[in-house]
Amino acid sequence: MRLRGYDRGRVDEVVARIEGTLGRAPLTGPPLTGQDVREVRFGAVFRGYDRRSVDERLLEYIRELAAREGGPRAPGSVRRVDGLPDAGWLVDWIRQSRFGVARFRAGYAERDVDAFLDRMIAGMCGAAPPVSVRDVRECVFRTVRLRPGYNETEVDRFLVQLASALEALDAP
């Protein structure tokens, strides 16, 4: 719990529906898909659940639901590239990533971070050479001071999670 976090009742309700959809608990409403979970939004309240913890757990649920759903992908989604794992959920996660803006202190140049993530997505879609786990771990961005830039801590944390997700995809 945090001083300001996600509404606990709403989070518990969504998690109960996901667990029911996955067959681990009684189904308390209509089953959810990975896309349904991606579209869920929670309000911030006093003494709510930690946002990052909830977001990370929801990402795991989305992966489970996507693996369970299988089936054909929507047009324009990631195509399978020889030698690369099918990672449509990861591309969606990268596309939906948002970072806080650092004002009046150092931050990463927004253009550099956005370009790297676009290159990452292009590589996963087969439109450019793939970006490796090593590339993600060793990427360096310019720092800006007098104009808005992305919060360095948030970007660094995201890149660590991204590298871990790529390693998990590469694992046999």
Coordinates of N, CA and C in Angstrom, one line a residue:
M1 N 0.8 -1.2 0.0 CA 0.0 0.0 0.0 C 0.9 1.2 0.0
R2 N 0.3 2.3 -0.6 CA 1.0 3.6 -0.7 C 0.0 4.7 -0.2
L3 N 0.6 5.8 0.1 CA -0.2 7.0 0.5 C -1.2 7.3 -0.6
R4 N -0.7 7.3 -1.9 CA -1.6 7.5 -3.0 C -1.3 6.3 -4.0
G5 N -2.3 5.5 -4.2 CA -2.2 4.4 -5.1 C -3.5 4.0 -5.8
Y6 N -3.5 2.8 -6.4 CA -4.7 2.4 -7.1 C -5.8 2.0 -6.1
D7 N -7.0 2.2 -6.5 CA -8.2 1.9 -5.7 C -8.2 0.4 -5.4
R8 N -8.0 0.0 -4.1 CA -7.9 -1.4 -3.8 C -9.1 -2.3 -4.1
G9 N -10.3 -1.7 -3.9 CA -11.5 -2.5 -4.3 C -11.6 -2.8 -5.8
R10 N -11.3 -1.8 -6.6 CA -11.3 -2.0 -8.0 C -10.3 -3.0 -8.5
V11 N -9.0 -2.9 -7.9 CA -8.0 -3.8 -8.3 C -8.3 -5.2 -7.9
D12 N -8.9 -5.4 -6.7 CA -9.3 -6.7 -6.2 C -10.3 -7.3 -7.1
E13 N -11.3 -6.5 -7.5 CA -12.4 -7.0 -8.4 C -11.8 -7.5 -9.8
V14 N -10.9 -6.7 -10.4 CA -10.3 -7.1 -11.7 C -9.5 -8.4 -11.5
V15 N -8.7 -8.4 -10.4 CA -7.8 -9.6 -10.2 C -8.7 -10.9 -10.0
A16 N -9.8 -10.7 -9.3 CA -10.7 -11.9 -9.1 C -11.3 -12.3 -10.4
R17 N -11.6 -11.4 -11.3 CA -12.1 -11.8 -12.6 C -11.0 -12.5 -13.4
I18 N -9.8 -12.0 -13.4 CA -8.7 -12.6 -14.1 C -8.4 -14.0 -13.6
E19 N -8.4 -14.1 -12.3 CA -8.1 -15.5 -11.7 C -9.3 -16.4 -12.0
G20 N -10.5 -15.9 -12.1 CA -11.6 -16.8 -12.5 C -11.5 -17.2 -14.0
T21 N -11.1 -16.2 -14.8 CA -10.9 -16.5 -16.3 C -9.8 -17.6 -16.4
L22 N -8.7 -17.5 -15.6 CA -7.6 -18.5 -15.7 C -8.0 -19.8 -15.0
G23 N -9.2 -19.9 -14.4 CA -9.6 -21.2 -13.7 C -9.0 -21.4 -12.4
R24 N -8.5 -20.4 -11.7 CA -7.9 -20.6 -10.4 C -8.8 -20.2 -9.3
A25 N -9.9 -19.6 -9.6 CA -10.9 -19.1 -8.7 C -12.3 -19.1 -9.4
P26 N -13.4 -19.0 -8.6 CA -14.7 -19.0 -9.2 C -14.8 -17.7 -10.1
L27 N -15.4 -17.8 -11.2 CA -15.6 -16.7 -12.1 C -16.6 -15.8 -11.6
T28 N -16.3 -14.5 -11.3 CA -17.2 -13.5 -10.7 C -17.8 -12.6 -11.7
G29 N -17.6 -12.8 -13.0 CA -18.1 -11.9 -14.0 C -17.7 -12.5 -15.4
P30 N -18.0 -11.8 -16.4 CA -17.6 -12.3 -17.8 C -16.1 -12.5 -17.8
P31 N -15.6 -13.5 -18.5 CA -14.2 -13.8 -18.6 C -13.5 -12.6 -19.3
L32 N -12.3 -12.4 -19.0 CA -11.5 -11.3 -19.5 C -10.4 -11.8 -20.5
T33 N -10.1 -11.0 -21.5 CA -9.1 -11.3 -22.4 C -7.9 -10.4 -22.1
G34 N -6.7 -10.7 -22.7 CA -5.5 -9.9 -22.5 C -5.8 -8.5 -22.9
Q35 N -6.5 -8.3 -23.9 CA -6.8 -6.9 -24.4 C -7.7 -6.2 -23.4
D36 N -8.7 -6.9 -22.8 CA -9.5 -6.3 -21.8 C -8.7 -5.8 -20.6
V37 N -7.7 -6.6 -20.2 CA -6.9 -6.2 -19.0 C -6.0 -5.0 -19.4
R38 N -5.5 -5.0 -20.7 CA -4.7 -3.8 -21.1 C -5.5 -2.5 -21.0
E39 N -6.8 -2.6 -21.2 CA -7.7 -1.4 -21.3 C -8.2 -1.0 -19.9
V40 N -7.9 -1.8 -18.9 CA -8.4 -1.4 -17.5 C -7.6 -0.2 -17.0
R41 N -8.3 0.7 -16.4 CA -7.7 1.9 -15.8 C -8.2 1.9 -14.3
F42 N -7.3 2.3 -13.4 CA -7.7 2.4 -12.0 C -7.5 3.9 -11.6
G43 N -8.4 4.3 -10.7 CA -8.2 5.7 -10.2 C -7.3 5.7 -9.0
A44 N -6.6 6.8 -8.8 CA -5.7 6.9 -7.6 C -6.5 7.4 -6.4
V45 N -6.2 6.7 -5.3 CA -6.9 7.1 -4.1 C -5.9 7.1 -2.9
F46 N -6.4 7.7 -1.8 CA -5.6 7.7 -0.6 C -5.5 6.3 0.0
R47 N -4.3 5.9 0.3 CA -4.0 4.6 0.8 C -4.4 3.4 -0.1
G48 N -3.9 3.5 -1.3 CA -4.2 2.5 -2.3 C -3.0 1.6 -2.5
Y49 N -3.2 0.6 -3.5 CA -2.1 -0.3 -3.8 C -1.0 0.4 -4.6
D50 N 0.2 -0.1 -4.4 CA 1.4 0.5 -5.1 C 1.1 0.3 -6.6
R51 N 1.2 1.4 -7.3 CA 0.9 1.4 -8.8 C 1.9 0.5 -9.5
R52 N 3.2 0.6 -9.3 CA 4.1 -0.2 -10.0 C 3.9 -1.7 -9.8
S53 N 3.7 -2.1 -8.6 CA 3.4 -3.5 -8.3 C 2.2 -4.1 -9.0
V54 N 1.1 -3.3 -9.0 CA -0.1 -3.7 -9.7 C 0.2 -3.8 -11.2
D55 N 0.8 -2.8 -11.7 CA 1.1 -2.8 -13.2 C 1.9 -4.0 -13.6
E56 N 3.0 -4.3 -12.8 CA 3.8 -5.5 -13.1 C 3.0 -6.8 -13.0
R57 N 2.1 -6.9 -12.0 CA 1.3 -8.1 -11.9 C 0.4 -8.2 -13.1
L58 N -0.2 -7.1 -13.5 CA -1.2 -7.1 -14.6 C -0.5 -7.5 -15.9
L59 N 0.8 -7.1 -16.0 CA 1.5 -7.5 -17.2 C 1.7 -9.0 -17.2
E60 N 2.0 -9.6 -16.1 CA 2.1 -11.0 -16.0 C 0.8 -11.7 -16.4
Y61 N -0.3 -11.2 -15.9 CA -1.6 -11.7 -16.2 C -1.9 -11.6 -17.7
I62 N -1.5 -10.5 -18.3 CA -1.7 -10.3 -19.7 C -1.0 -11.3 -20.5
R63 N 0.3 -11.6 -20.1 CA 1.1 -12.7 -20.8 C 0.4 -14.0 -20.7
E64 N -0.1 -14.3 -19.5 CA -0.8 -15.6 -19.3 C -2.1 -15.7 -20.1
L65 N -2.9 -14.6 -20.1 CA -4.1 -14.6 -20.9 C -3.8 -14.7 -22.4
A66 N -2.8 -14.0 -22.9 CA -2.4 -14.1 -24.3 C -1.9 -15.5 -24.7
A67 N -1.2 -16.1 -23.8 CA -0.7 -17.5 -24.1 C -1.9 -18.4 -24.1
R68 N -2.8 -18.2 -23.3 CA -4.0 -19.1 -23.2 C -4.9 -18.9 -24.4
E69 N -5.0 -17.6 -24.8 CA -5.9 -17.3 -26.0 C -5.4 -17.9 -27.3
G70 N -4.1 -17.8 -27.5 CA -3.5 -18.2 -28.7 C -4.2 -17.6 -29.9
G71 N -4.5 -18.4 -30.9 CA -5.3 -17.9 -32.0 C -4.6 -16.8 -32.8
P72 N -5.2 -16.4 -33.9 CA -4.6 -15.5 -34.8 C -4.5 -14.1 -34.2
R73 N -3.5 -13.3 -34.6 CA -3.3 -12.0 -34.2 C -4.0 -11.0 -35.0
A74 N -4.2 -9.8 -34.5 CA -4.9 -8.8 -35.3 C -4.0 -8.3 -36.4
P75 N -4.6 -7.8 -37.5 CA -3.8 -7.3 -38.6 C -2.9 -6.2 -38.1
G76 N -1.7 -6.2 -38.7 CA -0.7 -5.1 -38.3 C 0.0 -5.4 -37.0
S77 N -0.2 -6.6 -36.4 CA 0.5 -6.9 -35.2 C 1.8 -7.6 -35.6
V78 N 2.6 -8.0 -34.6 CA 3.9 -8.6 -34.8 C 3.8 -9.8 -35.7
R79 N 4.6 -9.9 -36.6 CA 4.7 -11.2 -37.4 C 5.8 -12.0 -36.9
R80 N 5.7 -13.3 -37.1 CA 6.8 -14.2 -36.6 C 8.0 -14.0 -37.6
V81 N 9.1 -13.8 -37.0 CA 10.4 -13.6 -37.8 C 11.2 -14.8 -37.4
D82 N 11.8 -15.5 -38.4 CA 12.6 -16.6 -38.2 C 13.7 -16.3 -37.1
G83 N 13.8 -17.2 -36.1 CA 14.9 -17.0 -35.1 C 14.4 -16.1 -34.0
L84 N 13.3 -15.4 -34.1 CA 12.8 -14.5 -33.0 C 11.5 -15.1 -32.5
P85 N 11.3 -15.0 -31.2 CA 10.1 -15.5 -30.6 C 8.9 -14.6 -30.9
D86 N 7.7 -15.1 -30.9 CA 6.5 -14.4 -31.1 C 6.2 -13.5 -29.8
A87 N 6.3 -12.2 -30.0 CA 6.2 -11.3 -28.8 C 5.3 -10.2 -29.0
G88 N 4.1 -10.4 -29.5 CA 3.1 -9.3 -29.7 C 2.8 -8.6 -28.4
W89 N 2.7 -9.3 -27.3 CA 2.3 -8.7 -26.1 C 3.5 -7.7 -25.6
L90 N 4.7 -8.1 -26.0 CA 5.8 -7.2 -25.6 C 5.8 -5.9 -26.4
V91 N 5.5 -6.1 -27.7 CA 5.4 -4.9 -28.5 C 4.3 -3.9 -28.0
D92 N 3.2 -4.5 -27.6 CA 2.1 -3.7 -27.1 C 2.5 -3.0 -25.8
W93 N 3.3 -3.7 -25.0 CA 3.7 -3.2 -23.7 C 4.7 -2.0 -24.0
I94 N 5.6 -2.2 -24.9 CA 6.5 -1.1 -25.3 C 5.8 0.1 -25.8
R95 N 4.8 -0.1 -26.7 CA 4.0 1.0 -27.3 C 3.3 1.7 -26.2
Q96 N 2.8 1.1 -25.2 CA 2.0 1.7 -24.1 C 2.8 2.3 -23.0
S97 N 4.1 2.2 -23.1 CA 5.0 2.7 -22.0 C 4.9 4.2 -21.9
R98 N 4.9 4.8 -20.8 CA 4.9 6.2 -20.5 C 5.8 6.5 -19.4
F99 N 6.5 7.6 -19.5 CA 7.5 8.0 -18.5 C 7.2 9.4 -18.0
G100 N 7.5 9.6 -16.7 CA 7.3 10.9 -16.2 C 8.3 11.9 -16.8
V101 N 8.0 13.2 -16.7 CA 8.9 14.2 -17.3 C 9.7 14.9 -16.1
A102 N 11.0 14.9 -16.3 CA 11.8 15.6 -15.3 C 12.0 17.1 -15.7
R103 N 11.5 17.9 -14.9 CA 11.7 19.4 -15.2 C 12.6 19.9 -14.1
F104 N 13.4 20.8 -14.5 CA 14.3 21.5 -13.5 C 15.4 20.6 -12.9
R105 N 15.6 19.4 -13.5 CA 16.6 18.5 -13.2 C 16.9 17.7 -14.4
A106 N 18.0 17.0 -14.4 CA 18.5 16.2 -15.5 C 17.5 15.1 -15.9
G107 N 17.3 14.9 -17.1 CA 16.4 13.8 -17.6 C 17.0 13.3 -19.0
Y108 N 16.5 12.1 -19.4 CA 16.9 11.6 -20.7 C 16.2 12.3 -21.8
A109 N 16.9 12.6 -22.9 CA 16.4 13.2 -24.1 C 15.2 12.4 -24.6
E110 N 14.0 13.0 -24.6 CA 12.8 12.2 -25.1 C 13.0 11.7 -26.4
R111 N 13.6 12.4 -27.4 CA 13.7 12.0 -28.7 C 14.6 10.7 -28.8
D112 N 15.7 10.6 -28.0 CA 16.6 9.5 -28.0 C 15.9 8.2 -27.5
V113 N 15.1 8.4 -26.3 CA 14.4 7.2 -25.8 C 13.4 6.7 -26.7
D114 N 12.6 7.7 -27.3 CA 11.5 7.3 -28.2 C 12.1 6.6 -29.5
A115 N 13.2 7.1 -30.0 CA 13.8 6.5 -31.1 C 14.3 5.1 -30.8
F116 N 14.9 4.9 -29.7 CA 15.3 3.5 -29.3 C 14.2 2.6 -29.2
L117 N 13.1 3.0 -28.6 CA 11.9 2.1 -28.4 C 11.3 1.8 -29.8
D118 N 11.3 2.8 -30.7 CA 10.8 2.6 -32.0 C 11.6 1.6 -32.8
R119 N 12.9 1.7 -32.6 CA 13.9 0.7 -33.2 C 13.6 -0.7 -32.7
M120 N 13.4 -0.7 -31.4 CA 13.1 -2.0 -30.7 C 11.9 -2.7 -31.3
I121 N 10.8 -1.9 -31.5 CA 9.6 -2.4 -32.0 C 9.8 -2.8 -33.5
A122 N 10.5 -2.0 -34.3 CA 10.7 -2.4 -35.7 C 11.5 -3.7 -35.8
G123 N 12.5 -3.9 -34.9 CA 13.2 -5.1 -34.9 C 12.4 -6.3 -34.5
M124 N 11.4 -6.1 -33.6 CA 10.6 -7.2 -33.2 C 9.5 -7.6 -34.3
C125 N 9.2 -6.6 -35.1 CA 8.2 -6.8 -36.2 C 8.9 -7.2 -37.5
G126 N 10.2 -7.3 -37.5 CA 10.9 -7.8 -38.7 C 11.2 -6.7 -39.7
A127 N 11.0 -5.4 -39.3 CA 11.2 -4.3 -40.3 C 12.6 -3.7 -40.1
A128 N 13.4 -4.2 -39.2 CA 14.7 -3.7 -38.9 C 15.5 -4.8 -38.2
P129 N 16.8 -4.7 -38.1 CA 17.5 -5.7 -37.4 C 17.1 -5.8 -35.9
P130 N 17.0 -6.9 -35.4 CA 16.5 -7.0 -34.0 C 17.5 -6.4 -33.0
V131 N 16.9 -5.9 -31.9 CA 17.7 -5.4 -30.8 C 17.9 -6.5 -29.8
S132 N 19.1 -6.7 -29.4 CA 19.4 -7.8 -28.4 C 19.2 -7.3 -27.0
V133 N 19.2 -8.3 -26.1 CA 19.2 -8.0 -24.7 C 20.4 -7.1 -24.3
R134 N 21.5 -7.5 -24.9 CA 22.8 -6.7 -24.6 C 22.6 -5.2 -25.0
D135 N 22.0 -5.0 -26.2 CA 21.7 -3.6 -26.7 C 20.9 -2.9 -25.7
V136 N 19.9 -3.5 -25.1 CA 19.0 -2.9 -24.2 C 19.8 -2.5 -22.9
R137 N 20.6 -3.5 -22.4 CA 21.3 -3.2 -21.2 C 22.4 -2.2 -21.3
E138 N 22.9 -2.0 -22.5 CA 24.0 -1.1 -22.8 C 23.6 0.2 -23.4
C139 N 22.3 0.4 -23.6 CA 21.9 1.7 -24.3 C 22.2 2.9 -23.4
V140 N 22.6 4.0 -24.1 CA 22.9 5.2 -23.4 C 22.1 6.4 -24.1
F141 N 21.6 7.2 -23.3 CA 20.8 8.3 -23.8 C 21.4 9.7 -23.4
R142 N 21.3 10.7 -24.3 CA 21.8 12.0 -23.9 C 20.9 12.5 -22.7
T143 N 21.6 13.3 -21.9 CA 20.9 14.0 -20.8 C 20.6 15.4 -21.1
V144 N 19.4 15.9 -20.8 CA 19.0 17.3 -21.0 C 18.8 17.9 -19.7
R145 N 19.1 19.2 -19.6 CA 18.9 19.9 -18.3 C 17.9 21.1 -18.4
L146 N 18.0 21.8 -19.5 CA 17.2 23.0 -19.6 C 15.8 22.9 -20.3
R147 N 15.5 21.7 -20.7 CA 14.3 21.4 -21.3 C 13.7 20.1 -20.8
P148 N 12.5 19.8 -20.9 CA 11.9 18.6 -20.4 C 12.6 17.3 -20.9
G149 N 12.8 16.4 -20.1 CA 13.3 15.1 -20.5 C 12.6 14.0 -19.7
Y150 N 12.8 12.7 -20.1 CA 12.1 11.7 -19.3 C 12.8 11.4 -18.0
N151 N 12.1 11.1 -17.0 CA 12.6 10.7 -15.7 C 13.6 9.5 -15.8
E152 N 14.8 9.8 -15.5 CA 15.9 8.7 -15.7 C 15.6 7.4 -14.9
T153 N 15.1 7.6 -13.7 CA 14.8 6.4 -12.9 C 13.8 5.5 -13.5
E154 N 12.7 6.1 -14.0 CA 11.6 5.4 -14.6 C 12.1 4.7 -15.9
V155 N 12.8 5.4 -16.7 CA 13.3 4.8 -18.0 C 14.3 3.6 -17.7
D156 N 15.2 3.8 -16.7 CA 16.1 2.8 -16.3 C 15.4 1.5 -15.8
R157 N 14.4 1.7 -15.0 CA 13.6 0.6 -14.5 C 12.9 -0.1 -15.6
F158 N 12.3 0.7 -16.5 CA 11.6 0.1 -17.7 C 12.6 -0.8 -18.5
L159 N 13.8 -0.3 -18.7 CA 14.8 -1.0 -19.5 C 15.2 -2.3 -18.9
V160 N 15.3 -2.3 -17.5 CA 15.7 -3.5 -16.8 C 14.6 -4.5 -17.0
Q161 N 13.3 -4.1 -16.9 CA 12.2 -5.0 -17.1 C 12.1 -5.5 -18.5
L162 N 12.4 -4.6 -19.5 CA 12.4 -5.0 -20.9 C 13.5 -6.0 -21.2
A163 N 14.7 -5.9 -20.6 CA 15.8 -6.8 -20.8 C 15.4 -8.2 -20.2
S164 N 14.8 -8.2 -19.1 CA 14.3 -9.4 -18.4 C 13.3 -10.1 -19.3
A165 N 12.4 -9.3 -19.8 CA 11.3 -9.9 -20.7 C 11.9 -10.6 -21.9
L166 N 12.9 -9.9 -22.5 CA 13.6 -10.4 -23.7 C 14.3 -11.7 -23.4
E167 N 15.0 -11.7 -22.2 CA 15.7 -12.9 -21.8 C 14.7 -14.1 -21.6
A168 N 13.6 -13.8 -21.0 CA 12.6 -14.8 -20.8 C 12.0 -15.4 -22.1
L169 N 11.9 -14.5 -23.1 CA 11.5 -15.0 -24.5 C 12.5 -15.8 -25.1
D170 N 13.8 -15.5 -24.9 CA 14.9 -16.3 -25.5 C 15.1 -17.6 -24.9
A171 N 14.7 -17.7 -23.6 CA 14.9 -19.0 -22.9 C 14.1 -20.1 -23.5
P172 N 14.8 -21.3 -23.5 CA 14.1 -22.5 -24.2 C 12.9 -23.0 -23.4

